[in-house]
Amino acid sequence: QLQASGGGLVQAGGSLRLSCAASGCTFSRYVMGWFHQAPGKEREFVAVVKSGGSTYYGDSVKGRFTISRDNAKNTVYLQMTGLKPEDTAIYYCGANRRDFLSSTPSIYDYWGQGTEVTVSS
């Protein structure tokens, strides 16, 4: 089970940190990703991190967002800075058991319930 939290309303240029806590699984065996989905749009890749710390980012967030994980706490984080109105979406964390940094939603085996981020201009 994945539980995402940390979303909210923030002004453009502001920051938020999202968290996703995992339970009922061996967290360190999973590659963890963040995706977002705006109304009327498909789920889009944001960032992904392997158990050892390797990361990969979507082009729109490079240099602004940082993904990290704490395997001891079974939690993955997404630090978001320099937020823009176009970052407004519901953010989902996902877990996949394949040992590669995937940006494809269908690869992911489990999903959290999402946390909403709204960036005002």
Tab-separated table of C-alpha atoms in Angstrom, residues 10-103:
chain	number	residue	atom	x	y	z
A	10	VAL	CA	1.180	27.313	-3.228
A	11	GLN	CA	2.047	30.455	-5.167
A	12	ALA	CA	4.189	30.312	-8.276
A	13	GLY	CA	7.839	30.145	-7.337
A	14	GLY	CA	7.085	28.378	-4.088
A	15	SER	CA	8.047	24.937	-2.822
A	16	LEU	CA	6.382	21.781	-1.564
A	17	ARG	CA	7.642	18.409	-0.440
A	18	LEU	CA	5.578	15.358	-1.223
A	19	SER	CA	5.950	12.097	0.662
A	20	CYS	CA	4.859	8.587	-0.192
A	21	ALA	CA	4.933	5.987	2.554
A	22	ALA	CA	4.879	2.299	1.672
A	23	SER	CA	3.610	-0.538	3.802
A	24	GLY	CA	3.145	-4.250	3.367
A	25	CYS	CA	6.095	-4.724	1.027
A	26	THR	CA	9.875	-4.934	0.984
A	27	PHE	CA	10.331	-1.307	0.007
A	28	SER	CA	13.990	-1.575	-0.955
A	29	ARG	CA	13.133	-4.029	-3.735
A	30	TYR	CA	11.030	-1.476	-5.595
A	31	VAL	CA	11.850	1.298	-7.987
A	32	MET	CA	9.733	4.283	-6.946
A	33	GLY	CA	8.344	6.916	-9.256
A	34	TRP	CA	6.291	10.079	-9.169
A	35	PHE	CA	3.794	10.968	-11.876
A	36	HIS	CA	1.240	13.716	-12.215
A	37	GLN	CA	-2.111	13.975	-13.917
A	38	ALA	CA	-3.872	17.206	-14.754
A	39	PRO	CA	-7.620	17.293	-15.476
A	40	GLY	CA	-8.362	15.879	-18.911
A	41	LYS	CA	-4.794	14.750	-19.462
A	42	GLU	CA	-2.941	11.480	-19.242
A	43	ARG	CA	-0.702	10.547	-16.358
A	44	GLU	CA	2.752	11.970	-16.998
A	45	PHE	CA	6.159	11.019	-15.687
A	46	VAL	CA	7.878	13.311	-13.176
A	47	ALA	CA	10.776	11.443	-11.576
A	48	VAL	CA	11.955	7.987	-10.545
A	49	VAL	CA	14.526	6.593	-8.126
A	50	LYS	CA	16.076	3.161	-7.739
A	51	SER	CA	16.798	1.594	-4.391
A	52	GLY	CA	20.466	2.527	-4.620
A	53	GLY	CA	19.664	6.167	-5.348
A	54	SER	CA	19.972	6.447	-9.133
A	55	THR	CA	17.462	8.956	-10.481
A	56	TYR	CA	15.856	10.075	-13.703
A	57	TYR	CA	13.662	13.146	-14.311
A	58	GLY	CA	11.140	14.368	-16.802
A	59	ASP	CA	12.353	17.277	-18.906
A	60	SER	CA	9.817	19.727	-17.485
A	61	VAL	CA	11.042	19.298	-13.902
A	62	LYS	CA	14.800	18.919	-14.298
A	63	GLY	CA	16.631	21.362	-12.097
A	64	ARG	CA	13.503	22.167	-10.075
A	65	PHE	CA	12.405	18.868	-8.500
A	66	THR	CA	14.432	16.344	-6.537
A	67	ILE	CA	13.379	12.783	-5.834
A	68	SER	CA	14.863	10.869	-2.925
A	69	ARG	CA	14.062	7.896	-0.754
A	70	ASP	CA	14.692	6.633	2.745
A	71	ASN	CA	14.634	2.847	2.680
A	72	ALA	CA	14.725	2.685	6.480
A	73	LYS	CA	11.488	4.689	6.617
A	74	ASN	CA	9.884	3.040	3.566
A	75	THR	CA	9.298	6.488	2.123
A	76	VAL	CA	9.987	8.286	-1.133
A	77	TYR	CA	10.011	12.080	-1.376
A	78	LEU	CA	9.597	14.664	-4.071
A	79	GLN	CA	11.026	18.077	-3.248
A	80	MET	CA	9.487	20.609	-5.600
A	81	THR	CA	10.915	24.099	-5.963
A	82	GLY	CA	10.313	26.876	-8.431
A	83	LEU	CA	6.744	25.701	-8.862
A	84	LYS	CA	4.816	26.884	-11.909
A	85	PRO	CA	1.069	26.979	-12.594
A	86	GLU	CA	1.577	24.203	-15.158
A	87	ASP	CA	2.742	21.925	-12.322
A	88	THR	CA	-0.839	21.934	-11.034
A	89	ALA	CA	-2.047	18.319	-10.979
A	90	ILE	CA	-2.693	15.332	-8.801
A	91	TYR	CA	0.611	13.689	-7.972
A	92	TYR	CA	0.814	9.919	-7.693
A	93	CYS	CA	3.578	7.702	-6.429
A	94	GLY	CA	4.110	4.321	-8.005
A	95	ALA	CA	6.196	1.245	-7.306
A	96	ASN	CA	7.621	-1.201	-9.813
A	97	ARG	CA	9.574	-4.392	-9.284
A	98	ARG	CA	11.668	-4.136	-12.436
A	99	ASP	CA	15.176	-2.919	-11.849
A	100	PHE	CA	15.214	-0.007	-14.254
A	101	LEU	CA	14.257	3.658	-14.212
A	102	SER	CA	10.960	3.619	-16.036
A	103	SER	CA	8.925	6.640	-17.133
